[in-house]
CSV table of C-alpha atoms and ligand atoms in Angstrom, one decimal:
chain,number,residue,atom,x,y,z
A,1,UNK,CA,-14.8,-6.4,70.8
A,2,UNK,CA,-14.9,-10.9,71.4
A,3,UNK,CA,-15.5,-13.3,68.9
A,4,UNK,CA,-16.8,-16.4,69.1
A,5,UNK,CA,-15.1,-19.9,69.7
A,6,UNK,CA,-12.2,-16.8,70.8
A,7,UNK,CA,-10.4,-16.3,73.9
A,8,UNK,CA,-9.3,-12.3,74.7
A,9,UNK,CA,-7.1,-11.8,77.2
A,10,UNK,CA,-7.1,-8.7,79.4
A,11,UNK,CA,-3.4,-8.2,80.9
A,12,UNK,CA,-1.8,-5.5,82.8
A,13,UNK,CA,1.5,-4.0,80.9
A,14,UNK,CA,2.7,-2.1,84.0
A,15,UNK,CA,3.2,-2.8,87.5
A,16,UNK,CA,-0.6,-4.0,88.6
A,17,UNK,CA,-3.0,-1.7,89.4
A,18,UNK,CA,-3.9,-0.7,86.1
A,19,UNK,CA,-7.9,-0.9,86.8
A,20,UNK,CA,-8.4,-4.7,84.8
A,21,UNK,CA,-11.0,-5.1,87.4
A,22,UNK,CA,-13.5,-2.1,86.2
A,23,UNK,CA,-12.8,-3.1,82.5
A,24,UNK,CA,-13.2,-6.8,83.1
A,25,UNK,CA,-16.1,-6.2,84.5
A,26,UNK,CA,-17.4,-3.8,81.1
A,27,UNK,CA,-16.2,-6.3,78.5
A,28,UNK,CA,-17.1,-8.8,80.3
A,29,UNK,CA,-21.2,-8.2,79.5
A,30,UNK,CA,-20.4,-9.9,76.0
A,31,UNK,CA,-18.2,-12.6,77.3
A,32,UNK,CA,-20.0,-16.4,78.3
A,33,UNK,CA,-17.0,-17.6,80.0
A,34,UNK,CA,-14.2,-15.4,82.4
A,35,UNK,CA,-11.4,-16.9,83.7
A,36,UNK,CA,-8.2,-16.3,86.5
A,37,UNK,CA,-5.2,-18.3,85.0
A,38,UNK,CA,-2.2,-17.1,87.3
A,39,UNK,CA,-1.8,-15.4,90.9
A,40,UNK,CA,-3.8,-15.8,93.8
A,41,UNK,CA,-4.7,-13.4,96.6
A,42,UNK,CA,-2.2,-11.1,96.0
A,43,UNK,CA,-4.5,-9.2,93.3
A,44,UNK,CA,-7.2,-7.0,94.4
A,45,UNK,CA,-9.5,-5.7,91.7
A,46,UNK,CA,-11.9,-3.1,92.1
A,47,UNK,CA,-15.0,-2.6,90.6
A,48,UNK,CA,-17.4,0.6,91.4
A,49,UNK,CA,-21.4,-0.2,90.7
A,50,UNK,CA,-22.9,3.0,91.9
A,51,UNK,CA,-21.7,3.9,94.9
A,52,UNK,CA,-21.2,0.1,95.6
A,53,UNK,CA,-17.2,-0.6,95.7
A,54,UNK,CA,-16.6,-4.3,95.4
A,55,UNK,CA,-13.1,-5.9,95.6
A,56,UNK,CA,-12.2,-9.4,94.4
A,57,UNK,CA,-9.2,-11.4,94.9
A,58,UNK,CA,-9.4,-14.5,93.7
A,59,UNK,CA,-12.7,-14.8,91.8
A,60,UNK,CA,-13.0,-13.4,88.2
A,61,UNK,CA,-14.6,-10.0,88.3
A,62,UNK,CA,-16.9,-11.6,85.9
A,63,UNK,CA,-18.9,-12.7,88.8
A,64,UNK,CA,-20.6,-10.0,89.3
A,65,UNK,CA,-23.0,-10.7,86.2
A,66,UNK,CA,-25.1,-13.6,87.3
A,67,UNK,CA,-25.6,-15.0,83.9
A,68,UNK,CA,-21.8,-15.4,83.2
A,69,UNK,CA,-19.7,-18.7,84.2
A,70,UNK,CA,-16.6,-17.6,86.1
A,71,UNK,CA,-13.5,-20.2,86.3
A,72,UNK,CA,-10.1,-20.2,88.5
A,73,UNK,CA,-7.4,-22.2,86.4
A,74,UNK,CA,-4.7,-24.6,87.5
A,75,UNK,CA,-2.3,-22.0,87.0
A,76,UNK,CA,-3.7,-20.2,90.0
A,77,UNK,CA,-2.4,-20.7,93.7
A,78,UNK,CA,-5.3,-20.6,95.9
A,79,UNK,CA,-5.9,-20.0,99.9
A,80,UNK,CA,-9.0,-22.0,100.3
A,81,UNK,CA,-10.5,-19.9,103.0
A,82,UNK,CA,-9.8,-16.5,101.4
A,83,UNK,CA,-11.7,-18.0,98.4
A,84,UNK,CA,-14.6,-19.4,100.6
A,85,UNK,CA,-14.8,-15.9,102.2
A,86,UNK,CA,-15.1,-14.0,99.0
A,87,UNK,CA,-17.9,-16.1,98.1
A,88,UNK,CA,-19.8,-16.2,101.0
A,89,UNK,CA,-19.5,-12.4,101.1
A,90,UNK,CA,-21.0,-12.0,97.2
A,91,UNK,CA,-23.8,-14.4,98.5
A,92,UNK,CA,-24.9,-12.3,101.3
A,93,UNK,CA,-25.2,-9.4,98.6
A,94,UNK,CA,-27.2,-11.1,96.7
A,95,UNK,CA,-25.1,-12.3,94.1
A,96,UNK,CA,-25.8,-16.3,93.1
A,97,UNK,CA,-22.8,-18.2,93.0
A,98,UNK,CA,-22.7,-22.3,92.5
A,99,UNK,CA,-21.4,-25.0,91.0
A,100,UNK,CA,-23.3,-24.3,87.5
A,101,UNK,CA,-21.5,-20.8,87.2
A,102,UNK,CA,-17.9,-20.9,89.3
A,103,UNK,CA,-15.8,-23.4,88.1
A,104,UNK,CA,-12.2,-24.7,90.2
A,105,UNK,CA,-9.5,-26.5,88.6
A,106,UNK,CA,-8.3,-29.5,90.8
A,107,UNK,CA,-5.2,-29.2,89.7
A,108,UNK,CA,-4.7,-25.1,91.2
A,109,UNK,CA,-2.0,-25.4,94.1
A,110,UNK,CA,-3.3,-24.4,97.6
A,111,UNK,CA,-1.3,-21.7,100.0
A,112,UNK,CA,-0.8,-23.7,103.2
A,113,UNK,CA,0.3,-22.0,106.2
A,114,UNK,CA,3.9,-23.0,105.9
A,115,UNK,CA,4.2,-20.9,102.5
A,116,UNK,CA,3.1,-17.3,104.7
A,117,UNK,CA,5.8,-18.5,107.2
A,118,UNK,CA,8.3,-19.3,103.9
A,119,UNK,CA,8.1,-15.7,102.7
A,120,UNK,CA,7.9,-13.9,105.9
A,121,UNK,CA,11.4,-15.2,106.6
A,122,UNK,CA,12.8,-15.0,103.2
A,123,UNK,CA,11.5,-10.9,103.4
A,124,UNK,CA,12.5,-10.6,107.1
A,125,UNK,CA,16.0,-11.8,106.3
A,126,UNK,CA,16.2,-9.8,102.9
A,127,UNK,CA,15.0,-6.8,105.0
A,128,UNK,CA,18.5,-7.0,107.3
A,129,UNK,CA,20.7,-7.0,103.9
A,130,UNK,CA,18.1,-4.1,102.6
A,131,UNK,CA,17.1,-6.1,99.4
A,132,UNK,CA,13.6,-7.2,100.5
A,133,UNK,CA,10.8,-7.6,97.3
A,134,UNK,CA,7.5,-6.2,99.4
A,135,UNK,CA,5.6,-8.6,98.9
A,136,UNK,CA,2.0,-9.2,99.8
A,137,UNK,CA,2.7,-12.1,102.1
A,138,UNK,CA,0.1,-13.9,101.0
A,139,UNK,CA,2.5,-16.8,100.3
A,140,UNK,CA,2.5,-16.8,96.6
A,141,UNK,CA,6.2,-17.5,96.0
A,142,UNK,CA,6.2,-20.2,98.4
A,143,UNK,CA,3.7,-22.0,96.8
A,144,UNK,CA,4.9,-21.7,93.2
A,145,UNK,CA,7.9,-23.0,94.4
A,146,UNK,CA,6.3,-26.2,96.0
A,147,UNK,CA,4.9,-26.7,92.4
A,148,UNK,CA,7.9,-26.5,90.7
A,149,UNK,CA,9.5,-28.8,93.3
A,150,UNK,CA,6.8,-30.8,93.1
A,151,UNK,CA,6.0,-31.2,96.7
A,152,UNK,CA,2.7,-29.1,97.3
A,153,UNK,CA,-0.8,-29.9,98.0
A,154,UNK,CA,-3.7,-29.1,95.1
A,155,UNK,CA,-7.5,-28.2,95.4
A,156,UNK,CA,-7.8,-32.3,94.6
A,157,UNK,CA,-6.1,-33.0,97.8
A,158,UNK,CA,-7.8,-30.2,100.0
A,159,UNK,CA,-11.3,-31.3,98.6
A,160,UNK,CA,-11.0,-34.8,100.1
A,161,UNK,CA,-9.8,-35.0,103.5
A,162,UNK,CA,-8.7,-38.5,103.6
A,163,UNK,CA,-6.2,-37.3,100.9
A,164,UNK,CA,-4.9,-34.3,102.1
A,165,UNK,CA,-4.1,-36.4,105.9
A,166,UNK,CA,-2.8,-39.2,103.7
A,167,UNK,CA,-0.6,-35.9,101.9
A,168,UNK,CA,0.1,-34.4,105.3
A,169,UNK,CA,1.8,-37.6,106.6
A,170,UNK,CA,4.2,-38.3,103.8
A,171,UNK,CA,5.2,-34.3,103.4
A,172,UNK,CA,5.8,-33.5,107.1
A,173,UNK,CA,6.8,-30.2,106.7
A,174,UNK,CA,3.2,-28.9,105.6
A,175,UNK,CA,2.2,-29.6,109.5
A,176,UNK,CA,4.2,-26.5,110.6
A,177,UNK,CA,2.0,-24.0,111.3
A,178,UNK,CA,-1.0,-26.5,110.3
A,179,UNK,CA,-2.9,-25.6,113.6
A,180,UNK,CA,-5.9,-28.0,114.2
A,181,UNK,CA,-7.7,-24.5,113.9
A,182,UNK,CA,-6.3,-24.1,110.5
A,183,UNK,CA,-6.7,-27.5,109.7
A,184,UNK,CA,-10.2,-27.1,110.5
A,185,UNK,CA,-10.8,-24.2,108.5
A,186,UNK,CA,-9.1,-25.6,105.6
A,187,UNK,CA,-11.4,-28.9,106.2
A,188,UNK,CA,-14.6,-27.0,106.1
A,189,UNK,CA,-13.1,-24.2,103.3
A,190,UNK,CA,-12.1,-28.2,101.2
A,191,UNK,CA,-16.5,-29.6,102.0
A,192,UNK,CA,-17.4,-25.7,100.6
A,193,UNK,CA,-15.5,-25.7,97.7
A,194,UNK,CA,-16.2,-29.1,96.9
A,195,UNK,CA,-19.3,-28.2,94.6
A,196,UNK,CA,-17.0,-25.7,91.9
A,197,UNK,CA,-14.2,-28.6,91.5
A,198,UNK,CA,-14.4,-29.7,88.1
A,199,UNK,CA,-11.7,-30.0,84.8
A,200,UNK,CA,-11.8,-26.4,84.0
A,201,UNK,CA,-9.4,-27.0,81.0
A,202,UNK,CA,-11.7,-29.6,79.3
A,203,UNK,CA,-14.6,-27.2,80.1
A,204,UNK,CA,-13.0,-24.1,78.6
A,205,UNK,CA,-12.4,-26.6,75.4
A,206,UNK,CA,-15.9,-27.6,75.4
A,207,UNK,CA,-17.3,-23.9,75.9
A,208,UNK,CA,-14.7,-22.9,73.1
A,209,UNK,CA,-15.8,-25.5,70.6
A,210,UNK,CA,-19.1,-24.5,71.3
A,211,UNK,CA,-18.7,-21.3,70.5
A,212,UNK,CA,-18.2,-19.6,73.8
A,213,UNK,CA,-16.6,-16.3,74.1
A,214,UNK,CA,-14.0,-16.4,76.8
A,215,UNK,CA,-12.3,-13.6,78.6
A,216,UNK,CA,-8.8,-14.6,80.5
A,217,UNK,CA,-8.5,-12.0,83.5
A,218,UNK,CA,-5.1,-11.3,84.2
A,219,UNK,CA,-4.0,-10.1,87.3
A,220,UNK,CA,-0.4,-8.1,88.4
A,221,UNK,CA,1.1,-6.5,85.1
A,222,UNK,CA,3.8,-7.3,82.6
A,223,UNK,CA,6.6,-5.7,84.6
A,224,UNK,CA,5.8,-8.0,87.4
A,225,UNK,CA,6.3,-11.5,85.4
A,226,UNK,CA,8.9,-13.4,86.8
A,227,UNK,CA,11.1,-13.9,84.1
A,228,UNK,CA,10.4,-10.6,81.7
A,229,UNK,CA,9.7,-8.2,84.8
A,230,UNK,CA,12.3,-6.4,86.7
A,231,UNK,CA,13.7,-9.2,88.7
A,232,UNK,CA,13.5,-10.1,91.5
A,233,UNK,CA,10.8,-7.5,92.6
A,234,UNK,CA,8.5,-9.7,90.6
A,235,UNK,CA,5.5,-11.8,91.7
A,236,UNK,CA,6.1,-15.6,90.6
A,237,UNK,CA,3.8,-15.9,88.1
A,238,UNK,CA,4.1,-15.6,84.2
A,239,UNK,CA,1.9,-12.3,83.4
A,240,UNK,CA,2.9,-12.0,79.5
A,241,UNK,CA,-0.2,-13.0,77.3
A,242,UNK,CA,2.3,-15.9,75.8
A,243,UNK,CA,1.5,-17.7,79.1
A,244,UNK,CA,-2.5,-17.2,79.4
A,245,UNK,CA,-3.0,-20.4,77.2
A,246,UNK,CA,-1.1,-22.7,79.6
A,247,UNK,CA,-3.1,-21.1,83.1
A,248,UNK,CA,-6.0,-22.1,81.8
A,249,UNK,CA,-5.4,-25.2,79.3
A,250,UNK,CA,-5.8,-24.0,76.1
A,251,UNK,CA,-4.2,-23.3,73.0
A,252,UNK,CA,-2.6,-20.4,72.4
A,253,UNK,CA,-4.6,-20.6,68.6
A,254,UNK,CA,-7.5,-19.9,70.5
A,255,UNK,CA,-6.2,-16.4,71.6
A,256,UNK,CA,-7.0,-13.6,69.1
A,257,UNK,CA,-6.8,-10.5,71.4
A,258,UNK,CA,-4.8,-9.3,73.6
A,259,UNK,CA,-6.2,-5.9,75.7
A,260,UNK,CA,-3.3,-4.2,77.8
A,261,UNK,CA,-4.8,-2.1,80.4
A,262,UNK,CA,-2.6,0.7,81.0
A,263,UNK,CA,-3.1,3.9,83.6
A,264,UNK,CA,-2.7,7.4,82.0
A,265,UNK,CA,0.6,7.8,85.2
A,266,UNK,CA,2.2,5.0,87.0
A,267,UNK,CA,1.7,3.0,90.3
A,268,UNK,CA,4.1,0.5,92.1
A,269,UNK,CA,3.6,-0.8,95.3
A,270,UNK,CA,6.5,-2.8,97.1
A,271,UNK,CA,10.1,-2.4,96.0
A,272,UNK,CA,12.2,-2.2,92.8
A,273,UNK,CA,12.9,0.0,90.0
A,274,UNK,CA,10.5,2.8,88.9
A,275,UNK,CA,12.3,5.1,86.5
A,276,UNK,CA,9.4,7.5,86.1
A,277,UNK,CA,8.7,7.8,90.1
A,278,UNK,CA,7.6,11.2,91.7
A,279,UNK,CA,8.6,12.5,94.9
A,280,UNK,CA,7.4,15.6,96.8
A,281,UNK,CA,3.9,17.6,97.0
A,282,UNK,CA,3.3,16.4,93.4
A,283,UNK,CA,3.4,12.4,93.9
A,284,UNK,CA,1.2,12.9,97.0
A,285,UNK,CA,-1.2,15.4,95.1
A,286,UNK,CA,-1.5,12.2,92.8
A,287,UNK,CA,-1.9,9.3,95.3
A,288,UNK,CA,-4.5,11.3,97.1
A,289,UNK,CA,-6.6,12.0,93.6
A,290,UNK,CA,-6.1,8.4,92.5
A,291,UNK,CA,-6.8,7.2,95.6
A,292,UNK,CA,-3.7,4.9,95.5
A,293,UNK,CA,-3.7,2.6,98.1
A,294,UNK,CA,-3.3,-1.0,97.6
A,295,UNK,CA,-6.6,-2.8,97.7
A,296,UNK,CA,-5.1,-6.0,99.0
A,297,UNK,CA,-2.6,-4.7,101.7
A,298,UNK,CA,-3.4,-1.2,101.7
A,299,UNK,CA,-0.2,-0.1,101.1
A,300,UNK,CA,0.3,3.5,99.8
A,301,UNK,CA,1.5,3.1,96.4
A,302,UNK,CA,4.3,4.7,94.7
A,303,UNK,CA,3.6,7.1,91.8
A,304,UNK,CA,5.4,8.2,88.7
A,305,UNK,CA,4.6,9.4,84.9
A,306,UNK,CA,3.6,7.2,82.6
A,307,UNK,CA,6.5,5.2,80.8
A,308,UNK,CA,6.5,5.2,77.0
A,309,UNK,CA,9.5,3.0,76.9
A,310,UNK,CA,8.1,0.3,79.2
A,311,UNK,CA,5.4,0.7,77.5
A,312,UNK,CA,6.7,0.0,74.2
A,313,UNK,CA,8.8,-3.3,75.3
A,314,UNK,CA,5.9,-4.4,76.8
A,315,UNK,CA,3.7,-4.3,74.7
A,316,UNK,CA,5.6,-6.0,71.6
A,317,UNK,CA,6.5,-8.8,74.4
A,318,UNK,CA,2.3,-9.1,74.9
A,319,UNK,CA,1.5,-8.7,71.4
A,320,UNK,CA,-0.7,-6.1,72.7
A,321,UNK,CA,-3.8,-5.2,70.2
A,322,UNK,CA,-5.8,-2.7,71.7
A,323,UNK,CA,-5.1,-0.4,74.5
A,324,UNK,CA,-7.5,1.0,77.5
A,325,UNK,CA,-6.5,3.8,79.6
A,326,UNK,CA,-7.6,4.0,82.7
A,327,UNK,CA,-7.7,6.6,85.1
A,328,UNK,CA,-7.0,9.8,83.1
A,329,UNK,CA,-9.6,11.4,84.8
A,330,UNK,CA,-7.0,11.9,87.7
A,331,UNK,CA,-4.7,13.7,85.9
A,332,UNK,CA,-8.0,16.6,84.8
A,333,UNK,CA,-6.7,19.7,86.5
A,334,UNK,CA,-3.0,19.2,86.3
A,335,UNK,CA,-1.2,22.4,84.6
A,336,UNK,CA,1.0,19.6,82.8
A,337,UNK,CA,1.5,16.1,82.3
A,338,UNK,CA,4.8,14.4,82.0
A,339,UNK,CA,5.9,11.5,80.0
A,340,UNK,CA,9.2,9.2,80.3
A,341,UNK,CA,10.3,9.2,76.7
A,342,UNK,CA,13.8,7.7,76.7
A,343,UNK,CA,16.0,5.9,79.1
A,344,UNK,CA,19.6,7.7,79.3
A,345,UNK,CA,22.6,5.8,81.0
A,346,UNK,CA,23.9,8.3,84.1
A,347,UNK,CA,27.3,8.0,82.9
A,348,UNK,CA,27.5,8.5,79.1
A,349,UNK,CA,24.0,9.9,78.4
A,350,UNK,CA,23.9,7.6,75.8
A,351,UNK,CA,20.2,6.3,75.2
A,352,UNK,CA,20.7,2.7,73.9
A,353,UNK,CA,23.9,1.6,76.0
A,354,UNK,CA,22.7,-1.1,78.1
A,355,UNK,CA,24.2,-4.2,77.2
A,356,UNK,CA,21.1,-5.8,76.1
A,357,UNK,CA,19.5,-3.1,74.8
A,358,UNK,CA,16.7,-2.9,77.9
A,359,UNK,CA,18.0,-3.0,81.2
A,360,UNK,CA,18.1,-6.9,82.6
A,361,UNK,CA,20.6,-6.9,86.1
A,362,UNK,CA,20.0,-4.6,88.4
A,363,UNK,CA,23.4,-2.9,88.0
A,364,UNK,CA,21.6,-1.8,84.6
A,365,UNK,CA,18.8,-0.6,86.1
A,366,UNK,CA,20.7,1.7,89.1
A,367,UNK,CA,22.4,3.2,85.7
A,368,UNK,CA,19.2,4.4,84.3
A,369,UNK,CA,18.3,8.1,83.7
A,370,UNK,CA,14.6,9.0,82.9
A,371,UNK,CA,14.0,11.4,79.7
A,372,UNK,CA,10.6,13.4,80.8
A,373,UNK,CA,8.9,15.4,77.9
A,374,UNK,CA,5.7,17.6,79.2
A,375,UNK,CA,2.2,18.0,77.6
A,376,UNK,CA,-0.2,20.7,78.4
A,377,UNK,CA,-2.7,19.8,80.5
A,378,UNK,CA,-6.4,19.9,80.5
A,379,UNK,CA,-9.4,20.9,82.8
A,380,UNK,CA,-11.8,17.5,81.8
A,381,UNK,CA,-10.5,15.0,79.4
A,382,UNK,CA,-13.9,14.7,77.8
A,383,UNK,CA,-15.9,17.7,76.5
A,384,UNK,CA,-19.7,18.6,77.1
A,385,UNK,CA,-20.4,17.0,73.9
A,386,UNK,CA,-18.1,13.8,74.9
A,387,UNK,CA,-15.0,14.4,73.0
A,388,UNK,CA,-12.1,14.3,73.3
A,389,UNK,CA,-10.6,17.4,75.3
A,390,UNK,CA,-7.8,18.6,72.0
A,391,UNK,CA,-4.6,18.7,74.9
A,392,UNK,CA,-5.8,15.0,75.9
A,393,UNK,CA,-6.2,13.9,72.4
A,394,UNK,CA,-2.5,15.3,72.0
A,395,UNK,CA,-1.3,13.1,74.8
A,396,UNK,CA,-3.3,9.8,73.6
A,397,UNK,CA,-1.9,10.4,69.8
A,398,UNK,CA,1.4,10.5,71.6
A,399,UNK,CA,1.0,7.2,73.5
A,400,UNK,CA,-0.3,5.4,69.8
A,401,UNK,CA,2.4,7.1,68.0
A,402,UNK,CA,5.4,5.6,70.6
A,403,UNK,CA,4.0,2.4,71.2
A,404,UNK,CA,2.6,1.3,67.8
A,405,UNK,CA,-1.0,0.2,69.4
A,406,UNK,CA,-4.0,2.1,69.4
A,407,UNK,CA,-6.3,3.5,71.9
A,408,UNK,CA,-9.7,1.5,72.2
A,409,UNK,CA,-11.1,2.7,75.5
A,410,UNK,CA,-10.7,5.8,77.6
A,411,UNK,CA,-12.2,5.5,81.2
A,412,UNK,CA,-13.2,8.8,82.8
A,413,UNK,CA,-14.2,7.5,86.1
A,414,UNK,CA,-14.7,4.7,88.5
A,415,UNK,CA,-18.2,3.4,87.4
A,416,UNK,CA,-19.0,0.6,84.9
A,417,UNK,CA,-20.8,3.6,82.5
A,418,UNK,CA,-18.3,6.0,82.8
A,419,UNK,CA,-15.7,5.6,79.6
A,420,UNK,CA,-16.3,5.9,76.0
A,421,UNK,CA,-14.8,3.4,73.2
A,422,UNK,CA,-12.6,5.3,70.1
B,1,LIG,P1,3.8,-11.4,95.5
B,1,LIG,O1,3.2,-11.7,94.2
B,1,LIG,O2,2.8,-11.0,97.4
B,1,LIG,O3,5.1,-12.3,95.9
B,1,LIG,O4,5.0,-9.8,95.7
B,1,LIG,C1,5.6,-9.9,94.2
B,1,LIG,C2,5.6,-8.0,94.5
B,1,LIG,O5,4.6,-8.0,93.3
B,1,LIG,C3,5.6,-7.3,95.3
B,1,LIG,O6,6.3,-6.1,94.9
B,1,LIG,C4,4.0,-6.8,95.0
B,1,LIG,O7,3.6,-5.5,96.0
B,1,LIG,C5,3.4,-6.9,94.0
B,1,LIG,N1,2.0,-7.7,94.0
B,1,LIG,C6,1.6,-8.6,94.0
B,1,LIG,N2,0.3,-8.4,93.3
B,1,LIG,C7,0.0,-7.5,93.4
B,1,LIG,C8,-1.1,-6.9,92.6
B,1,LIG,O8,-2.1,-7.4,92.1
B,1,LIG,N3,-0.9,-5.3,91.9
B,1,LIG,C9,0.3,-4.7,92.1
B,1,LIG,N4,0.9,-5.2,92.6
B,1,LIG,C10,1.4,-6.7,92.7
B,2,LIG,MG1,-4.8,-4.2,92.4
């Protein structure tokens, strides 16, 4: 699937947690360089290798293949202590990590204690008024705000203690919460990360010019995009594929494939619109069967049917060339499987009555009434001869028909080996 001298984006097309970790791990077998370009340790990518579960938050999933190079681009916001812990943990498990295969862009912004304090304050105050976002509490939003305000520290400051001290003496607000303990931990993390720091944009361009196959690993999902998602219930980075080049520092003309990762049903952590959301026993069954608890915060995920209206919309905004369909096996044994096929206005029952065609304002989201159609379920999505169960095939065909995007891969279980290419 990957081409020489080109970049492929793997991106979530729902609310995150689509199973990107697994598919990036599978695709990275053919990649030379795997990169994270946005978000931070709000992400949690779970990969199963045998009965070993690996969760990465900041390191690209490609880190698990020792012969691959991985990079953290300028668009990422970084908690240095978390990154060092992640590196140490994988090293203990025998994964070789050094400056020859992990590259960290000096332009990435550093999450400071102040950012987490500001986030907590804002969420506490919004909780009082019933408008909390339900963030992961990692300081992601305030760190991106500092970047836009041009007053935040970056990796290039962190790895030179004298730069960081100079920064703190001119940006005194960042001394809040920066206790002597945390200061020491940041100094230690800075020293540990120094060997990885390199101009990732330059290295990625060099690699592409030499014919490398680059894989860009998206975090979160399009419906959480800061501009196009269900604002303000979104994360603080740009997630649609058009922004990925900017998070790494390559030209968009290098990108020739955008792989959209979707789950056969949907989940959402945190607050905000979710038209196909399920309640009651069915939602509990789905949550338990799909182990739908946040990989980062452990929060139970809200669950619902696949939303094909949203999927078509975000497939177009992303220019998705291929879908990979994850976790359909969780629906094995369901008598019937729902899909959301239309949004109608609660009052008028008309299907395209939102003022801009797609609900954008919070008030418009409140007006959305979902139309759900049901398909006959399947006992097991794969027949014994590895062909698709006929009812499952109908379900897949319907997704392709409604979204105009081909489904190329169907995952049939959490492990690397469990899935088939169509
Ligand atoms: P933040 O990214 O921590 O600011 O959280 C903003 C919103 O995005 C919240 O609803 C989070 O639950 C959600 N979110 C952030 N990262 C992820 C992720 O990796 N998977 C799923 N949801 C996420
Ligand atoms: Mg996740």
